[in-house]
Amino acid sequence: MAIHFMESKTKENLMKAFAGESQARNRYTMAAEKADELKMQAVRNVFLFTADQERAHAQRFYELLGEAQGTTIDICGGYPVDKSDTLVDLLQAAVHNEMEEYEDVYQAFGDTAKEEGFMKIASAFYRTAEVEFTHAKRFGKILELIKSGKYFESEATGMWMCLNCGYIYTGKKVPDVCPLCRHDKGYFIPLCMAPYTCSEITDGRKACYKQ
Ligand SMILES: [Fe+2]
Ligand SMILES: [Fe+2]
């Protein structure tokens, strides 16, 4: 059934999505500050990278609200309070919230938009849900590495990239400071999660360092 946008449930859902994404962006920005305090600078970068994407989601939903320009939309919604001084808690909360958006919230908003005849908006909800799945998995991967004590260590030989200078360290345990730029070990991230990098790029490098 096609209904007028201004009378639709979708109009409210877009505003709820805008509020939710705006808050997620701020929560991740604050979590990034906490990660920085805890000297986990690479995890800070992951929070900031994700915060920027939440901003982009908010922007897209705000654009789609264009027809409501000049009006005020009342919404009633629940939003999480996830304050903590530990990265494990902050990551756990992030995984939970992202999965909720992926599995429930945006699927339901997409279905409602489709039923109300707003196909373009439905597609924005469904596609955002897909991104939130990746966010949940990315935060979950870091959480698992930190919880198992394997973020900086591995039983077999592992590789990590320093996000300050790009140096790739190969070994079983990341040193306290980067051997090249002397920045804290918190700048290192397991190579499989390093940005703009894949094995095609890093394979075939010969060791140039000589004692
Ligand atoms: Fe988002
Ligand atoms: Fe997200």
PDB file of N, CA and C in Angstrom, residues 157-207:
ATOM      1  N   THR A 157      54.346 -17.966  13.989  1.00  0.00           N
ATOM      2  CA  THR A 157      54.859 -16.659  13.567  1.00  0.00           C
ATOM      3  C   THR A 157      53.718 -15.835  12.969  1.00  0.00           C
ATOM      4  N   GLY A 158      53.599 -14.593  13.432  1.00  0.00           N
ATOM      5  CA  GLY A 158      52.532 -13.734  12.933  1.00  0.00           C
ATOM      6  C   GLY A 158      53.097 -12.450  12.334  1.00  0.00           C
ATOM      7  N   MET A 159      52.224 -11.648  11.748  1.00  0.00           N
ATOM      8  CA  MET A 159      52.659 -10.370  11.169  1.00  0.00           C
ATOM      9  C   MET A 159      51.705  -9.263  11.634  1.00  0.00           C
ATOM     10  N   TRP A 160      52.296  -8.123  11.944  1.00  0.00           N
ATOM     11  CA  TRP A 160      51.538  -6.958  12.406  1.00  0.00           C
ATOM     12  C   TRP A 160      52.057  -5.726  11.664  1.00  0.00           C
ATOM     13  N   MET A 161      51.180  -4.785  11.407  1.00  0.00           N
ATOM     14  CA  MET A 161      51.625  -3.537  10.778  1.00  0.00           C
ATOM     15  C   MET A 161      51.540  -2.382  11.773  1.00  0.00           C
ATOM     16  N   CYS A 162      52.591  -1.557  11.819  1.00  0.00           N
ATOM     17  CA  CYS A 162      52.554  -0.334  12.618  1.00  0.00           C
ATOM     18  C   CYS A 162      51.776   0.698  11.801  1.00  0.00           C
ATOM     19  N   LEU A 163      50.691   1.191  12.348  1.00  0.00           N
ATOM     20  CA  LEU A 163      49.857   2.138  11.595  1.00  0.00           C
ATOM     21  C   LEU A 163      50.442   3.545  11.591  1.00  0.00           C
ATOM     22  N   ASN A 164      51.540   3.747  12.333  1.00  0.00           N
ATOM     23  CA  ASN A 164      52.205   5.050  12.242  1.00  0.00           C
ATOM     24  C   ASN A 164      53.117   5.099  11.032  1.00  0.00           C
ATOM     25  N   CYS A 165      53.980   4.071  10.892  1.00  0.00           N
ATOM     26  CA  CYS A 165      54.993   4.150   9.824  1.00  0.00           C
ATOM     27  C   CYS A 165      54.837   3.075   8.746  1.00  0.00           C
ATOM     28  N   GLY A 166      53.969   2.089   8.980  1.00  0.00           N
ATOM     29  CA  GLY A 166      53.766   1.050   7.966  1.00  0.00           C
ATOM     30  C   GLY A 166      54.702  -0.133   8.077  1.00  0.00           C
ATOM     31  N   TYR A 167      55.602  -0.115   9.058  1.00  0.00           N
ATOM     32  CA  TYR A 167      56.544  -1.232   9.209  1.00  0.00           C
ATOM     33  C   TYR A 167      55.780  -2.513   9.538  1.00  0.00           C
ATOM     34  N   ILE A 168      56.139  -3.597   8.870  1.00  0.00           N
ATOM     35  CA  ILE A 168      55.509  -4.889   9.164  1.00  0.00           C
ATOM     36  C   ILE A 168      56.461  -5.712  10.006  1.00  0.00           C
ATOM     37  N   TYR A 169      56.022  -6.036  11.206  1.00  0.00           N
ATOM     38  CA  TYR A 169      56.827  -6.836  12.110  1.00  0.00           C
ATOM     39  C   TYR A 169      56.426  -8.301  11.966  1.00  0.00           C
ATOM     40  N   THR A 170      57.431  -9.168  11.841  1.00  0.00           N
ATOM     41  CA  THR A 170      57.179 -10.605  11.741  1.00  0.00           C
ATOM     42  C   THR A 170      57.788 -11.270  12.963  1.00  0.00           C
ATOM     43  N   GLY A 171      57.020 -12.057  13.677  1.00  0.00           N
ATOM     44  CA  GLY A 171      57.528 -12.733  14.866  1.00  0.00           C
ATOM     45  C   GLY A 171      56.385 -13.322  15.665  1.00  0.00           C
ATOM     46  N   LYS A 172      56.666 -13.612  16.934  1.00  0.00           N
ATOM     47  CA  LYS A 172      55.619 -14.210  17.768  1.00  0.00           C
ATOM     48  C   LYS A 172      55.038 -13.226  18.770  1.00  0.00           C
ATOM     49  N   LYS A 173      55.747 -12.107  18.985  1.00  0.00           N
ATOM     50  CA  LYS A 173      55.283 -11.128  19.968  1.00  0.00           C
ATOM     51  C   LYS A 173      55.713  -9.732  19.532  1.00  0.00           C
ATOM     52  N   VAL A 174      54.762  -8.829  19.458  1.00  0.00           N
ATOM     53  CA  VAL A 174      55.066  -7.459  19.030  1.00  0.00           C
ATOM     54  C   VAL A 174      55.984  -6.798  20.071  1.00  0.00           C
ATOM     55  N   PRO A 175      57.078  -6.169  19.637  1.00  0.00           N
ATOM     56  CA  PRO A 175      57.961  -5.502  20.602  1.00  0.00           C
ATOM     57  C   PRO A 175      57.285  -4.276  21.237  1.00  0.00           C
ATOM     58  N   ASP A 176      57.837  -3.817  22.364  1.00  0.00           N
ATOM     59  CA  ASP A 176      57.209  -2.707  23.095  1.00  0.00           C
ATOM     60  C   ASP A 176      57.133  -1.416  22.296  1.00  0.00           C
ATOM     61  N   VAL A 177      58.113  -1.220  21.418  1.00  0.00           N
ATOM     62  CA  VAL A 177      58.034  -0.060  20.521  1.00  0.00           C
ATOM     63  C   VAL A 177      58.336  -0.533  19.101  1.00  0.00           C
ATOM     64  N   CYS A 178      57.828   0.194  18.122  1.00  0.00           N
ATOM     65  CA  CYS A 178      58.073  -0.164  16.720  1.00  0.00           C
ATOM     66  C   CYS A 178      59.563  -0.047  16.436  1.00  0.00           C
ATOM     67  N   PRO A 179      60.190  -1.097  15.880  1.00  0.00           N
ATOM     68  CA  PRO A 179      61.632  -1.050  15.614  1.00  0.00           C
ATOM     69  C   PRO A 179      62.022   0.073  14.648  1.00  0.00           C
ATOM     70  N   LEU A 180      61.088   0.539  13.834  1.00  0.00           N
ATOM     71  CA  LEU A 180      61.415   1.609  12.895  1.00  0.00           C
ATOM     72  C   LEU A 180      61.108   3.006  13.462  1.00  0.00           C
ATOM     73  N   CYS A 181      59.853   3.277  13.800  1.00  0.00           N
ATOM     74  CA  CYS A 181      59.500   4.660  14.186  1.00  0.00           C
ATOM     75  C   CYS A 181      59.521   4.893  15.695  1.00  0.00           C
ATOM     76  N   ARG A 182      59.724   3.838  16.468  1.00  0.00           N
ATOM     77  CA  ARG A 182      59.810   3.917  17.939  1.00  0.00           C
ATOM     78  C   ARG A 182      58.484   4.328  18.586  1.00  0.00           C
ATOM     79  N   HIS A 183      57.401   4.266  17.832  1.00  0.00           N
ATOM     80  CA  HIS A 183      56.102   4.523  18.454  1.00  0.00           C
ATOM     81  C   HIS A 183      55.686   3.306  19.277  1.00  0.00           C
ATOM     82  N   ASP A 184      54.793   3.553  20.232  1.00  0.00           N
ATOM     83  CA  ASP A 184      54.319   2.511  21.128  1.00  0.00           C
ATOM     84  C   ASP A 184      53.720   1.316  20.370  1.00  0.00           C
ATOM     85  N   LYS A 185      53.787   0.152  20.983  1.00  0.00           N
ATOM     86  CA  LYS A 185      53.282  -1.054  20.302  1.00  0.00           C
ATOM     87  C   LYS A 185      51.782  -0.996  19.996  1.00  0.00           C
ATOM     88  N   GLY A 186      51.072  -0.099  20.695  1.00  0.00           N
ATOM     89  CA  GLY A 186      49.636   0.065  20.444  1.00  0.00           C
ATOM     90  C   GLY A 186      49.321   0.484  19.016  1.00  0.00           C
ATOM     91  N   TYR A 187      50.310   0.966  18.285  1.00  0.00           N
ATOM     92  CA  TYR A 187      50.091   1.334  16.878  1.00  0.00           C
ATOM     93  C   TYR A 187      50.022   0.108  15.979  1.00  0.00           C
ATOM     94  N   PHE A 188      50.438  -1.050  16.497  1.00  0.00           N
ATOM     95  CA  PHE A 188      50.419  -2.262  15.672  1.00  0.00           C
ATOM     96  C   PHE A 188      49.027  -2.873  15.608  1.00  0.00           C
ATOM     97  N   ILE A 189      48.714  -3.401  14.438  1.00  0.00           N
ATOM     98  CA  ILE A 189      47.463  -4.137  14.245  1.00  0.00           C
ATOM     99  C   ILE A 189      47.822  -5.417  13.487  1.00  0.00           C
ATOM    100  N   PRO A 190      47.171  -6.550  13.812  1.00  0.00           N
ATOM    101  CA  PRO A 190      47.455  -7.757  13.038  1.00  0.00           C
ATOM    102  C   PRO A 190      47.317  -7.453  11.539  1.00  0.00           C
ATOM    103  N   LEU A 191      48.270  -7.940  10.773  1.00  0.00           N
ATOM    104  CA  LEU A 191      48.339  -7.566   9.350  1.00  0.00           C
ATOM    105  C   LEU A 191      47.040  -7.852   8.595  1.00  0.00           C
ATOM    106  N   CYS A 192      46.340  -8.909   8.998  1.00  0.00           N
ATOM    107  CA  CYS A 192      45.097  -9.255   8.280  1.00  0.00           C
ATOM    108  C   CYS A 192      44.036  -8.152   8.426  1.00  0.00           C
ATOM    109  N   MET A 193      44.223  -7.248   9.407  1.00  0.00           N
ATOM    110  CA  MET A 193      43.253  -6.169   9.598  1.00  0.00           C
ATOM    111  C   MET A 193      43.817  -4.806   9.209  1.00  0.00           C
ATOM    112  N   ALA A 194      45.020  -4.780   8.650  1.00  0.00           N
ATOM    113  CA  ALA A 194      45.635  -3.496   8.297  1.00  0.00           C
ATOM    114  C   ALA A 194      44.930  -2.898   7.075  1.00  0.00           C
ATOM    115  N   PRO A 195      44.742  -1.571   7.060  1.00  0.00           N
ATOM    116  CA  PRO A 195      44.019  -0.952   5.943  1.00  0.00           C
ATOM    117  C   PRO A 195      44.811  -0.929   4.628  1.00  0.00           C
ATOM    118  N   TYR A 196      44.062  -0.985   3.547  1.00  0.00           N
ATOM    119  CA  TYR A 196      44.617  -0.868   2.184  1.00  0.00           C
ATOM    120  C   TYR A 196      45.720  -1.889   1.916  1.00  0.00           C
ATOM    121  N   THR A 197      45.603  -3.062   2.521  1.00  0.00           N
ATOM    122  CA  THR A 197      46.657  -4.064   2.414  1.00  0.00           C
ATOM    123  C   THR A 197      46.024  -5.435   2.176  1.00  0.00           C
ATOM    124  N   CYS A 198      46.679  -6.238   1.366  1.00  0.00           N
ATOM    125  CA  CYS A 198      46.276  -7.635   1.239  1.00  0.00           C
ATOM    126  C   CYS A 198      47.540  -8.417   0.904  1.00  0.00           C
ATOM    127  N   SER A 199      47.456  -9.745   0.908  1.00  0.00           N
ATOM    128  CA  SER A 199      48.672 -10.544   0.732  1.00  0.00           C
ATOM    129  C   SER A 199      49.335 -10.274  -0.626  1.00  0.00           C
ATOM    130  N   GLU A 200      48.537  -9.933  -1.630  1.00  0.00           N
ATOM    131  CA  GLU A 200      49.078  -9.617  -2.959  1.00  0.00           C
ATOM    132  C   GLU A 200      50.079  -8.452  -2.871  1.00  0.00           C
ATOM    133  N   ILE A 201      49.833  -7.577  -1.904  1.00  0.00           N
ATOM    134  CA  ILE A 201      50.689  -6.400  -1.731  1.00  0.00           C
ATOM    135  C   ILE A 201      51.907  -6.707  -0.862  1.00  0.00           C
ATOM    136  N   THR A 202      51.694  -7.523   0.179  1.00  0.00           N
ATOM    137  CA  THR A 202      52.793  -7.737   1.134  1.00  0.00           C
ATOM    138  C   THR A 202      53.660  -8.952   0.794  1.00  0.00           C
ATOM    139  N   ASP A 203      53.127  -9.914   0.051  1.00  0.00           N
ATOM    140  CA  ASP A 203      53.916 -11.112  -0.286  1.00  0.00           C
ATOM    141  C   ASP A 203      55.055 -10.746  -1.230  1.00  0.00           C
ATOM    142  N   GLY A 204      56.148 -11.515  -1.128  1.00  0.00           N
ATOM    143  CA  GLY A 204      57.252 -11.319  -2.070  1.00  0.00           C
ATOM    144  C   GLY A 204      58.260 -10.281  -1.610  1.00  0.00           C
ATOM    145  N   ARG A 205      58.014  -9.674  -0.471  1.00  0.00           N
ATOM    146  CA  ARG A 205      58.942  -8.706   0.109  1.00  0.00           C
ATOM    147  C   ARG A 205      60.151  -9.460   0.614  1.00  0.00           C
ATOM    148  N   LYS A 206      61.358  -9.036   0.266  1.00  0.00           N
ATOM    149  CA  LYS A 206      62.499  -9.724   0.852  1.00  0.00           C
ATOM    150  C   LYS A 206      62.964  -8.964   2.086  1.00  0.00           C
ATOM    151  N   ALA A 207      63.540  -9.693   3.052  1.00  0.00           N
ATOM    152  CA  ALA A 207      64.024  -9.036   4.271  1.00  0.00           C
ATOM    153  C   ALA A 207      65.271  -8.221   3.920  1.00  0.00           C
TER     154      ALA A 207
END
